[in-house]
Amino acid sequence: MAERSDSDSRNLLRRLRDVLAEPGNGQDRLDRITSLIAHSMGTEVCSIYLFRDPETLELCATEGLKPEAVHQTRMRLGEGLVGRVARVGNPINTHDAPSAPGFRYMPETGEEIYSSFLGVPIQRVGEKLGVLVVQSKEARDYKDDEVYGLEVVAMVLAEMTELGAFVGDGEGIGHSHRFPVMFRGSSGQEGACEGRVWLHEPRVVVTNPVGDDPDHEKQRLEDAVGALQAQVNDMISGSGDMDMDHRQVLETYRMLANSRGWMRRMTEDIALGLSAEAAVEKEQSQNRSRLEQAADPYLRERLSDLDDLSNRLLRLLTGQGTHTGAELPENPVLVAKNIGPAELLDYGRGLKGVVLEEGSVGSHAAVVARALAIPLVIHAKRITTEALNGDPILVDGDQGVVHLRPEDPVANAFRDKIAMQAEAQKRYADLRDLPAEDRQGTRINLVMNAGLLADLPSLQNSGAEGVGLFRTELQFLTRSRVPRRDELAQLYNRVMDAAQGKPVKFRTLDIGSDKVLPYMKPQDEPNPAMGWRAIRVGLDKPGVLRMQLQALIRAAGTRPLEVMFPFIACPSEFYAGRDALLRQRDREAALGRPVPECLKIGAMLETPSLGFAPDSFYQTCDFISIGGNDLKQFFFAADRENERVRRRYDTLDVSFLTFLERIIVRCEATNTVLSFCGEDAGRPVEALTFAALGLRTLSMRPASIGPIKHLIRRADLAELRQIVQRVRNEGHSSVRNAVTTYLAHL
């Protein structure tokens, strides 16, 4: 193959652009593209394979292989050399393809006569679209400049694929952004909604991948990089008294933004014919492919830094800022790769729902979504690639399913579900002022979880008898610095005022694990859920704990105050927290300030170890709240952030219920008030079972109070307890089926 100059590459890209602009259906364009590339590069074969679905590649066009193989030859991801290129996202270059590892012979294509093989991925910023292949009879390795040139061509094809330029009507592979798509993720927060897509960070669309004037494109790139470097410098100079860890992150940004290698590679892409923005995106795509394969976690973490810098640079080049001028649609559903708690709170209750590609059930976003009482689906892979602003969308937070651009039958069925839920809520509203008593008069205290002042109106509207858990960490998570004591005191005071005399249990700061403060250095821990978190952080950072306890005491004044410490694993941790709170109360009194006339101090039981604590611990606690979410993951050794195992174990497993019963009996013996707090408290089957076992206080999201109260008032808890006991005696591992059958006949 002859040496190819920069001008040859630019001429190829210009001709490619012209071919794509010519009239004709998608197949005609693909055929002309493969012919053009083969002739320009002097190869006998050029083929384009595109993903038919996430696991299957299809031969969509070829110059040199048998025409009848087009749309007939398919292979799985990782199968054959083409499948290997698609899986790893890197080129494969070999002079002897049949001897290469992973080679798969496909007789229908007639490729057995071609020895050399060069395949490069067609990809766009983490989105794998297909593979571009050239082959020759001559047994030889393609030179570096040929590999690089083919990657540049693949970059242009990736942009054109994204714009729907390839595939015509009637082909097996559908257009992006046009047809209905269902995404199966995970439930982050229950509920269902219908609305319109609002992308948190709209994708930058590269509309001019080919540059006609390299000097002009290089100047555009240099100007944009200079502006980017100035932005990063401004971020650092404006950081003020930011801690050293945060400053180091910004210094890493500055190092990357000033990288000569980064600039050199993008300039080389421009010399071969790409526009400035296409060169940025090509480099971004290749960095993603390299870093996603890295074994070093530090290198993988740099991927987000590089992505952020590349996206900033693309916005500078295209003028497509985060604020595009588009108006927030009616009934907006936020769609994002991920989002921080402060950004989500900025949107507020105007959102109907949230869909994330990443996230976790315990993430900051999930905590805020629960506080805002809006449905949340996480792990909806590739939805930011497929969704466009304004697209109709259905979010089923109960099942973790999202329907984008749904067909009418799906939309109608979904609307029926929402209407039925709304009708049920109206019926539950009639029960708001009635007690949660079963048919025999057994009273269950239903309280709500909260974390924001905006949650408090639900205290009256839902019929909750108080706040069983007020998460104080949200005020820390949504700020760029530690809140001041006076700010916290004012907030806690407003919470108590809004409660209008109903009890509020304040949980002290529960950070660490998945809840890392923006100004707190993340801990490199192999298992953060069992690491430095919650009360452990508070006792090791006594100044922060002391400040929060002072704020709570000052907010309460002479009113009753209830404080509980999270993640107590041994009595000594509770005693240390309790002593700290009592010292602050006594200090405030000594200074002549009002202090609570009634101070109740409790612990959250989230580790099995506390179930076996001495009686003296239970006697010292004024109340205990079972933190069901954490307790269940430690009891079953099943990480609740791990989708492979978190649903593997049943809350109504007999062993778990037996453990809960042990705690109930111990609290009854010591006169210690006991409650259950967690997602399971708001689920009908679980809630009724807990109540039948003897739990008399359940803390849940406000929307669950009506349905749970409705069931309790129709049930006979003593009768249900007998059923549970019978099933256990019969040796069944779970009581779920028996309880479900009982509830179905109410």
XYZ file of C-alpha atoms in Angstrom:
746
model
C 0.000 0.000 0.000
C 1.367 3.420 -0.912
C 2.301 6.001 1.713
C -0.551 8.385 2.385
C 0.025 12.075 3.110
C -2.002 14.395 5.310
C -3.579 15.847 2.184
C -4.605 12.321 1.083
C -6.420 11.856 4.400
C -8.154 15.210 4.099
C -9.205 14.406 0.523
C -10.628 11.064 1.678
C -12.621 12.711 4.450
C -13.967 15.386 2.104
C -15.028 12.746 -0.427
C -16.584 10.749 2.393
C -18.543 13.805 3.494
C -19.718 14.372 -0.090
C -20.857 10.756 -0.440
C -22.879 11.016 2.763
C -24.510 14.192 1.493
C -25.642 12.566 -1.775
C -29.275 11.436 -2.146
C -30.137 7.788 -1.684
C -31.185 5.340 1.006
C -28.980 4.205 3.853
C -27.765 1.055 2.114
C -26.695 3.008 -0.977
C -24.655 5.361 1.209
C -23.001 2.479 3.056
C -22.068 0.771 -0.218
C -20.531 3.946 -1.634
C -18.610 4.529 1.621
C -16.978 1.067 1.631
C -16.049 1.399 -2.046
C -14.550 4.835 -1.467
C -12.454 3.732 1.520
C -11.172 0.574 -0.206
C -10.107 2.440 -3.329
C -8.599 5.355 -1.395
C -6.564 3.083 0.875
C -5.618 0.620 -1.867
C -7.162 -2.434 -0.212
C -9.222 -5.207 -1.785
C -11.782 -5.207 1.013
C -13.543 -2.627 3.158
C -16.435 -3.708 5.380
C -18.660 -1.967 7.915
C -20.154 -3.946 10.809
C -22.756 -2.227 13.003
C -24.362 -3.279 16.256
C -27.795 -4.752 15.657
C -28.289 -4.941 19.415
C -25.846 -4.515 22.340
C -24.484 -8.054 21.864
C -24.716 -8.629 18.093
C -22.767 -7.198 15.150
C -24.077 -7.379 11.592
C -22.227 -6.993 8.301
C -24.030 -3.997 6.815
C -21.902 -3.164 3.772
C -18.790 -4.441 2.016
C -16.516 -3.867 -0.922
C -14.679 -7.094 -1.785
C -16.545 -9.737 0.245
C -19.521 -11.642 -1.191
C -22.512 -9.249 -1.565
C -24.976 -11.945 -0.440
C -23.333 -11.954 3.019
C -24.558 -8.397 3.710
C -27.226 -8.390 6.458
C -26.794 -12.178 6.736
C -23.444 -12.442 8.518
C -23.691 -11.771 12.240
C -21.459 -12.392 15.213
C -21.605 -11.974 18.955
C -19.636 -9.330 20.825
C -16.121 -10.746 21.324
C -16.555 -13.392 18.594
C -13.957 -13.398 15.829
C -11.527 -10.574 15.143
C -14.357 -8.143 14.434
C -16.064 -9.034 17.702
C -12.778 -8.615 19.588
C -12.286 -5.108 18.182
C -15.817 -4.197 19.266
C -15.381 -5.620 22.745
C -12.008 -4.072 23.645
C -12.489 -0.824 21.695
C -8.954 -0.963 20.243
C -7.612 -1.730 16.730
C -6.453 -5.203 15.665
C -3.725 -5.234 12.997
C -2.369 -8.562 11.725
C -0.637 -9.830 8.580
C -2.032 -13.356 9.085
C -5.648 -13.147 10.160
C -6.421 -16.921 10.148
C -3.621 -17.469 12.688
C -4.610 -14.584 14.943
C -6.153 -15.425 18.351
C -9.935 -15.502 18.187
C -10.193 -15.716 14.382
C -13.535 -17.038 13.188
C -13.902 -18.329 9.638
C -17.138 -17.186 7.968
C -17.384 -19.113 4.670
C -20.388 -17.136 3.432
C -18.225 -14.000 3.090
C -15.422 -15.457 0.929
C -12.778 -13.790 3.108
C -10.499 -16.834 3.277
C -8.334 -15.463 0.447
C -7.424 -12.311 2.404
C -4.466 -12.564 4.769
C -4.042 -9.106 6.268
C -6.667 -7.603 8.569
C -7.047 -4.157 10.115
C -10.130 -3.432 12.200
C -10.825 -0.247 14.164
C -13.792 0.517 16.406
C -16.528 2.903 15.317
C -17.274 4.525 18.656
C -18.372 7.786 20.141
C -17.461 8.722 23.735
C -18.125 5.368 25.308
C -20.867 4.369 22.866
C -19.861 1.411 20.719
C -21.434 1.630 17.263
C -19.577 -0.908 15.161
C -16.296 -1.865 13.468
C -14.601 -0.646 10.283
C -12.404 -3.268 8.565
C -9.985 -3.292 5.625
C -8.382 -6.488 4.297
C -5.803 -7.371 1.657
C -4.503 -10.541 0.025
C -0.946 -9.434 0.694
C 0.340 -10.718 4.040
C 1.521 -7.554 5.750
C 0.997 -5.405 8.810
C -0.578 -2.014 8.195
C 1.661 0.907 9.100
C 0.975 3.177 12.037
C -0.079 6.054 9.788
C -2.561 3.739 8.022
C -4.051 2.580 11.324
C -4.261 6.171 12.507
C -5.855 7.281 9.237
C -8.504 4.561 9.421
C -9.304 5.598 13.009
C -9.879 9.141 11.767
C -12.272 7.817 9.096
C -14.073 5.737 11.770
C -14.488 8.888 13.842
C -16.373 10.561 10.986
C -18.500 7.450 10.482
C -19.353 7.486 14.203
C -20.658 11.017 13.917
C -22.696 10.198 10.844
C -24.136 7.097 12.485
C -25.214 9.203 15.446
C -27.028 11.559 13.048
C -28.938 8.658 11.498
C -27.143 9.064 8.149
C -26.403 5.383 7.546
C -29.490 3.288 7.767
C -32.452 3.722 5.475
C -36.053 2.686 6.036
C -36.666 -1.041 5.931
C -33.266 -2.135 7.220
C -32.842 -4.361 10.248
C -31.079 -1.695 12.299
C -33.341 1.123 13.427
C -32.698 4.847 13.577
C -31.572 6.335 16.869
C -33.924 8.752 18.627
C -37.045 7.660 16.731
C -38.450 4.369 17.939
C -39.739 3.192 21.335
C -37.045 1.900 23.673
C -37.396 0.181 27.046
C -34.606 0.427 29.619
C -34.511 -2.079 32.453
C -32.582 -0.633 35.390
C -33.026 -0.804 39.147
C -35.436 0.876 41.517
C -33.893 3.757 43.436
C -37.187 5.160 44.703
C -40.672 3.764 44.245
C -43.484 5.475 42.361
C -44.588 5.965 38.762
C -44.798 9.032 36.531
C -45.277 10.180 32.953
C -43.514 13.200 31.530
C -41.034 14.646 29.077
C -37.267 14.170 29.049
C -35.056 16.927 30.396
C -31.361 16.125 29.928
C -29.252 17.378 32.812
C -26.235 17.839 30.536
C -27.320 17.779 26.879
C -24.859 16.014 24.629
C -22.686 18.153 22.428
C -23.535 17.220 18.844
C -20.623 17.497 16.413
C -22.237 18.595 13.164
C -19.021 19.286 11.202
C -16.635 16.333 11.680
C -14.555 17.219 8.600
C -12.408 20.370 8.616
C -11.715 22.153 5.323
C -8.984 24.466 6.628
C -6.512 22.751 9.017
C -4.833 26.002 10.026
C -8.181 27.539 10.952
C -9.189 24.419 12.903
C -5.882 24.374 14.785
C -6.363 28.025 15.729
C -9.916 27.305 16.948
C -8.555 24.449 19.071
C -5.745 26.578 20.519
C -8.192 29.374 21.402
C -10.610 26.937 23.070
C -7.853 25.174 25.025
C -6.567 28.578 26.176
C -10.066 29.473 27.397
C -10.329 26.087 29.140
C -7.003 26.599 30.900
C -8.180 30.024 32.045
C -11.388 28.489 33.429
C -9.421 25.922 35.435
C -7.045 28.617 36.733
C -10.056 30.686 37.827
C -11.480 27.659 39.648
C -8.205 27.247 41.541
C -7.729 30.941 42.343
C -11.331 31.169 43.542
C -11.049 28.121 45.766
C -10.130 30.285 48.785
C -9.481 28.274 51.919
C -10.491 25.002 50.281
C -8.891 21.956 51.901
C -5.789 20.391 50.400
C -7.570 17.351 48.959
C -10.020 19.416 46.939
C -7.201 21.660 45.746
C -5.268 18.597 44.573
C -8.260 17.570 42.439
C -8.255 20.992 40.785
C -4.493 20.828 40.290
C -5.016 17.504 38.498
C -7.503 19.291 36.235
C -4.903 21.949 35.508
C -2.260 19.337 34.715
C -4.579 17.572 32.263
C -5.714 20.829 30.653
C -2.065 21.794 30.068
C -1.021 18.377 28.763
C 1.170 18.773 25.678
C 0.497 15.174 24.642
C -3.274 15.788 24.672
C -2.826 18.891 22.515
C -0.377 17.181 20.147
C -2.672 14.242 19.441
C -5.652 16.498 18.719
C -3.511 18.661 16.412
C -2.423 15.536 14.512
C -6.079 14.553 14.046
C -6.819 17.981 12.599
C -3.872 17.613 10.200
C -5.464 14.410 8.904
C -8.731 16.201 8.140
C -10.898 16.334 11.269
C -12.524 19.484 12.589
C -11.393 20.754 15.983
C -14.437 19.373 17.807
C -14.188 15.988 16.052
C -10.528 15.801 17.078
C -11.481 16.463 20.710
C -14.146 13.787 20.602
C -11.860 11.243 18.928
C -9.269 11.724 21.651
C -11.994 11.482 24.310
C -13.296 8.198 22.852
C -9.838 6.647 22.712
C -9.006 7.764 26.252
C -12.188 6.107 27.466
C -11.274 2.844 25.722
C -7.808 2.839 27.283
C -8.777 3.856 30.808
C -11.826 1.594 31.038
C -9.438 -1.362 30.624
C -6.967 -0.084 33.242
C -6.456 -2.264 36.316
C -5.265 0.688 38.429
C -8.296 2.282 40.167
C -6.515 5.655 40.219
C -6.261 5.634 36.419
C -9.917 4.653 36.073
C -10.880 7.567 38.321
C -9.064 9.940 35.924
C -11.605 8.950 33.258
C -14.240 11.243 34.742
C -11.701 14.093 34.906
C -10.821 13.660 31.237
C -14.485 13.396 30.282
C -15.302 16.588 32.127
C -12.435 18.504 30.517
C -13.305 17.187 27.051
C -16.956 18.142 27.468
C -15.981 21.634 28.632
C -13.705 21.989 25.608
C -16.454 20.801 23.240
C -18.877 23.352 24.670
C -16.322 26.107 24.151
C -15.808 25.024 20.522
C -19.465 24.562 19.610
C -21.140 27.126 21.847
C -23.456 24.332 23.039
C -23.331 25.180 26.734
C -25.173 23.420 29.501
C -27.830 26.115 29.143
C -28.956 25.606 25.563
C -31.877 28.012 25.654
C -34.384 25.154 25.661
C -37.245 25.582 28.111
C -37.983 23.049 30.796
C -40.883 20.946 29.446
C -44.140 20.368 31.264
C -43.889 17.436 33.703
C -40.081 17.165 33.350
C -38.298 13.872 34.010
C -34.610 14.445 34.626
C -32.302 12.132 32.658
C -28.581 12.119 33.469
C -25.522 9.931 33.665
C -25.283 10.859 37.328
C -26.064 13.922 39.411
C -25.031 15.403 42.731
C -27.478 16.153 45.548
C -27.112 19.936 45.312
C -27.840 19.920 41.576
C -30.882 17.698 42.089
C -32.185 19.933 44.865
C -31.837 22.918 42.518
C -34.500 21.356 40.311
C -36.712 20.824 43.363
C -40.166 19.327 43.435
C -40.935 20.503 39.905
C -39.470 17.224 38.645
C -41.808 14.303 38.073
C -39.052 11.704 38.177
C -35.343 11.004 37.726
C -33.546 8.426 35.555
C -29.796 7.847 35.915
C -27.348 5.690 33.984
C -25.271 5.226 37.118
C -26.066 5.857 40.807
C -26.912 3.445 43.596
C -29.769 2.829 45.998
C -27.816 4.608 48.735
C -26.354 7.394 46.613
C -26.792 11.094 47.320
C -29.234 11.360 44.426
C -31.324 8.498 45.797
C -31.443 10.119 49.237
C -32.647 13.407 47.736
C -35.145 11.672 45.421
C -36.685 9.979 48.442
C -36.816 13.308 50.239
C -38.557 14.856 47.223
C -40.851 11.792 46.961
C -40.250 11.364 43.214
C -39.668 8.084 41.357
C -36.036 7.219 40.648
C -34.623 4.568 38.327
C -30.876 3.909 38.356
C -28.589 1.840 36.097
C -30.614 2.683 32.965
C -27.654 2.040 30.674
C -27.237 4.245 27.576
C -30.396 6.283 28.130
C -28.493 9.577 27.842
C -27.330 8.445 24.411
C -30.827 7.582 23.225
C -32.964 10.277 24.861
C -33.555 13.762 23.483
C -35.014 16.755 25.287
C -38.794 16.650 25.094
C -39.097 12.919 24.362
C -42.137 11.330 26.060
C -41.041 9.047 28.901
C -42.660 6.718 31.436
C -40.825 5.944 34.690
C -41.772 2.919 36.778
C -39.783 3.276 39.980
C -41.496 0.210 41.448
C -40.051 -2.126 38.809
C -36.976 -0.120 37.767
C -38.241 0.159 34.179
C -38.248 3.168 31.823
C -40.188 3.459 28.551
C -38.801 6.093 26.182
C -41.105 7.227 23.343
C -43.605 4.509 24.326
C -46.151 3.061 21.929
C -49.792 3.903 22.622
C -50.764 0.523 24.194
C -47.856 0.764 26.648
C -48.621 4.400 27.476
C -52.324 3.684 27.987
C -51.648 0.759 30.309
C -49.179 2.874 32.262
C -51.679 5.724 32.603
C -54.209 3.231 33.952
C -51.682 2.206 36.595
C -51.041 5.831 37.598
C -54.782 6.540 37.695
C -55.384 3.526 39.948
C -52.631 4.686 42.285
C -54.089 8.204 42.378
C -57.558 6.829 43.134
C -56.148 4.705 45.934
C -54.398 7.751 47.418
C -57.751 9.560 47.512
C -59.237 6.698 49.485
C -56.282 6.716 51.843
C -56.744 10.458 52.406
C -60.051 9.685 54.115
C -58.095 7.683 56.702
C -55.650 10.497 57.438
C -57.074 11.447 60.849
C -57.981 7.898 61.897
C -55.650 5.752 64.022
C -53.773 2.766 62.571
C -55.658 0.172 64.648
C -56.364 -3.411 63.662
C -59.780 -5.051 64.130
C -58.952 -5.930 67.746
C -57.861 -2.384 68.635
C -54.083 -2.967 68.521
C -52.496 0.412 67.764
C -49.526 0.835 65.415
C -47.704 4.166 65.367
C -46.959 5.201 61.765
C -44.315 7.898 61.402
C -42.410 9.262 58.414
C -38.833 9.653 57.237
C -37.601 13.106 56.243
C -34.417 14.953 55.400
C -35.490 18.366 54.130
C -37.658 21.129 55.473
C -39.732 20.680 52.324
C -40.703 17.213 53.589
C -42.551 18.552 56.605
C -45.890 19.459 54.927
C -46.275 15.692 54.376
C -46.388 15.277 58.146
C -49.887 16.766 58.205
C -51.052 15.631 54.765
C -50.119 11.966 55.168
C -51.489 11.466 58.648
C -48.062 10.572 60.059
C -47.860 10.780 63.836
C -44.354 12.206 63.807
C -40.950 11.964 62.138
C -39.265 8.677 62.979
C -36.069 9.654 61.156
C -34.808 13.090 60.176
C -31.614 12.651 58.118
C -29.348 15.547 59.069
C -26.624 14.738 56.508
C -28.496 16.297 53.574
C -27.631 19.779 54.845
C -23.956 18.749 54.724
C -24.092 16.908 51.389
C -25.575 19.830 49.472
C -22.950 22.401 50.496
C -19.370 23.052 49.424
C -18.303 23.683 53.042
C -19.224 22.602 56.550
C -22.440 24.409 57.599
C -22.087 26.817 60.512
C -23.638 25.998 63.858
C -26.078 28.911 63.687
C -27.242 27.832 60.215
C -27.974 24.332 61.475
C -29.700 25.616 64.612
C -32.011 27.780 62.496
C -32.845 24.831 60.234
C -33.535 22.417 63.096
C -35.682 25.072 64.766
C -37.766 25.431 61.597
C -38.153 21.646 61.409
C -39.538 21.546 64.959
C -41.823 24.495 64.249
C -43.172 22.768 61.124
C -43.786 19.560 63.097
C -46.299 21.504 65.250
C -45.606 19.554 68.401
C -45.327 16.104 66.823
C -42.141 14.253 67.799
C -39.078 14.388 65.533
C -36.171 11.977 65.927
C -32.994 13.640 64.646
C -30.300 11.238 63.472
C -26.820 12.685 63.829
C -24.579 12.982 60.804
C -24.524 9.707 58.839
C -21.695 10.181 56.353
C -18.990 7.972 54.931
C -19.482 4.831 52.847
C -21.506 5.990 49.816
C -22.233 9.424 51.333
C -18.987 11.375 50.994
C -19.128 15.100 51.619
C -17.913 17.331 48.751
C -15.255 18.781 51.047
C -14.297 15.476 52.642
C -11.480 13.300 51.328
C -12.885 9.977 50.041
C -11.458 7.078 52.001
C -9.741 4.356 50.019
C -11.482 1.468 51.745
C -12.028 -1.997 50.256
C -15.491 -2.226 51.872
C -16.701 1.299 52.716
C -20.138 0.137 53.926
C -18.334 -1.536 56.820
C -15.682 1.141 57.141
C -15.209 4.646 58.508
C -18.729 6.027 58.590
C -21.564 7.431 60.722
C -20.840 7.406 64.490
C -17.265 6.309 63.802
C -16.636 9.535 61.910
C -18.426 11.555 64.598
C -16.312 10.151 67.421
C -13.095 10.617 65.415
C -14.106 14.172 64.455
C -15.458 15.388 67.822
C -15.522 19.039 66.726
C -18.097 18.366 64.008
C -20.202 16.164 66.296
C -20.048 18.750 69.082
C -21.117 21.523 66.720
C -24.129 19.532 65.515
C -25.216 18.585 69.038
C -24.996 22.229 70.125
C -27.142 23.235 67.135
C -29.801 20.658 68.039
C -29.940 21.782 71.684
C -30.180 25.456 70.749
C -32.863 24.743 68.154
C -34.993 22.870 70.684
C -34.829 25.492 73.451
C -37.090 24.133 76.161
C -39.011 21.862 73.782
C -38.559 18.073 73.925
C -35.604 16.807 71.880
C -34.980 13.296 70.537
C -31.533 12.445 69.140
C -30.275 9.095 67.877
C -26.788 7.988 66.863
C -26.380 5.929 63.648
C -24.519 2.687 63.006
C -23.862 1.744 66.616
C -21.965 -1.560 66.572
C -21.054 -1.791 70.275
C -22.449 -0.111 73.418
C -19.294 1.941 74.030
C -19.967 3.955 70.847
C -23.446 4.822 72.070
C -22.193 5.731 75.523
C -19.544 8.046 74.009
C -22.132 9.794 71.841
C -24.598 10.025 74.704
C -21.965 11.520 77.018
C -21.051 14.088 74.353
C -24.703 15.147 74.045
C -25.204 15.385 77.806
C -22.007 17.448 78.154
C -23.243 19.928 75.570
C -26.626 20.158 77.308
C -24.966 20.844 80.638
C -22.627 23.396 79.024
C -25.531 25.259 77.447
C -27.352 25.289 80.787
C -24.233 26.607 82.549
C -24.125 29.463 80.034
C -27.698 30.355 80.971
C -29.229 29.162 77.719
C -32.530 27.245 77.625
C -32.188 23.481 77.324
C -34.760 20.758 76.558
C -36.960 19.847 79.474
C -37.132 16.323 78.060
C -34.100 14.881 76.258
C -34.398 11.370 74.825
C -31.282 9.683 73.464
C -31.434 6.601 71.266
C -29.431 4.365 68.965
C -29.951 2.939 65.496
C -29.608 -0.829 65.504
C -28.052 -1.544 62.096
C -25.541 -4.264 62.959
C -26.400 -7.758 64.240
C -23.853 -7.346 67.057
C -26.112 -4.890 68.867
C -28.828 -7.508 69.132
C -26.562 -9.339 71.571
C -25.514 -6.309 73.653
C -25.884 -6.486 77.468
C -29.179 -5.586 79.109
C -27.545 -2.453 80.494
C -27.317 -1.060 76.960
C -31.036 -1.505 76.341
C -31.807 -0.025 79.770
C -29.675 3.048 79.013
C -31.257 3.719 75.610
C -34.445 5.782 75.710
C -35.352 4.292 72.336
C -33.948 2.062 69.614
C -34.659 2.366 65.896
C -33.950 -0.671 63.752
C -32.266 0.564 60.560
C -33.632 -2.135 58.298
C -31.677 -1.307 55.145
C -28.246 -1.683 56.736
C -29.245 -4.422 59.158
C -30.490 -6.637 56.339
C -27.303 -6.281 54.281
C -25.102 -7.175 57.239
C -27.375 -9.973 58.448
C -27.335 -11.673 55.036
C -23.820 -10.482 54.066
C -25.361 -9.042 50.883
C -24.184 -5.577 49.813
C -27.297 -3.502 49.076
C -25.348 -1.599 46.407
C -24.597 -4.833 44.544
C -27.371 -5.661 42.098
C -26.244 -9.279 41.887
C -27.000 -9.993 45.531
C -29.112 -7.235 47.059
C -32.417 -8.853 46.039
C -31.213 -12.354 46.694
C -32.377 -12.524 50.310
C -35.908 -12.149 51.623
C -36.766 -9.750 54.441
C -39.400 -12.250 55.542
C -36.879 -15.056 55.833
C -37.576 -16.906 59.079
C -34.021 -16.392 60.351
C -34.260 -12.613 59.952
C -37.701 -12.489 61.587
C -36.386 -14.585 64.476
C -33.600 -12.042 64.980
C -36.109 -9.154 64.916
C -38.248 -10.985 67.458
C -35.236 -11.277 69.754
C -34.826 -7.501 69.693
C -38.557 -6.955 70.276
C -38.503 -9.220 73.331
C -35.420 -7.527 74.785
C -36.904 -4.049 74.343
C -40.168 -5.145 75.942
C -38.238 -6.542 78.913
C -36.330 -3.283 79.420
C -39.229 -0.927 78.574
C -37.236 0.496 75.640
C -39.260 2.134 72.874
C -38.615 0.304 69.593
C -39.303 1.231 65.965
C -38.442 -0.114 62.527
C -37.117 2.356 59.959
C -36.373 1.529 56.330
C -37.799 0.772 52.921
C -39.420 -2.453 54.135
C -41.482 -0.559 56.707
C -43.415 1.006 53.801
C -44.099 -2.264 51.968
C -47.483 -3.826 52.800
C -46.480 -7.481 53.256
C -43.392 -6.637 55.307
C -45.100 -3.914 57.380
C -48.002 -6.177 58.400
C -45.586 -8.967 59.322
C -43.493 -6.619 61.481
C -46.631 -5.387 63.222
C -47.780 -8.980 63.827
C -44.401 -9.799 65.408
C -44.845 -6.971 67.926
C -43.240 -3.896 66.376
C -45.498 -1.000 67.328
C -43.809 1.875 65.457
C -42.975 1.861 61.750
C -41.160 4.726 60.012
C -41.563 5.048 56.242
C -41.856 7.459 53.327
C -45.018 9.595 53.583
C -46.696 8.058 50.514
C -46.694 4.623 52.174
C -48.571 5.655 55.319
C -52.024 5.610 53.706
C -51.733 2.119 52.173
C -50.208 0.641 55.342
C -52.851 2.201 57.571
C -55.575 0.910 55.239
C -54.304 -2.676 55.605
C -53.767 -2.489 59.361
C -57.343 -1.328 59.933
C -58.632 -4.362 57.995
C -56.295 -6.930 59.561
C -56.259 -8.941 62.769
C -52.607 -8.860 63.853
C -53.035 -11.617 66.424
C -54.493 -13.899 63.751
C -51.639 -13.026 61.384
C -49.096 -13.745 64.125
C -50.533 -17.240 64.494
C -50.166 -17.797 60.749
C -46.555 -16.635 60.864
C -45.848 -18.913 63.825
C -47.478 -21.905 62.106
C -45.404 -21.437 58.954
C -42.217 -21.210 61.010
C -43.121 -24.360 62.930
C -43.704 -26.198 59.664
C -40.098 -25.507 58.693
C -40.638 -23.066 55.829
C -37.740 -20.721 55.128
C -39.964 -17.670 54.452
C -43.414 -16.535 55.560
C -43.983 -14.345 52.486
C -46.422 -16.608 50.652
C -48.548 -17.178 53.728
C -48.753 -13.462 54.602
C -49.484 -12.522 50.975
C -52.326 -15.057 50.882
C -53.743 -13.650 54.142
C -53.669 -10.072 52.835
C -55.311 -11.105 49.555
C -58.399 -12.209 51.481
C -58.812 -9.041 53.559
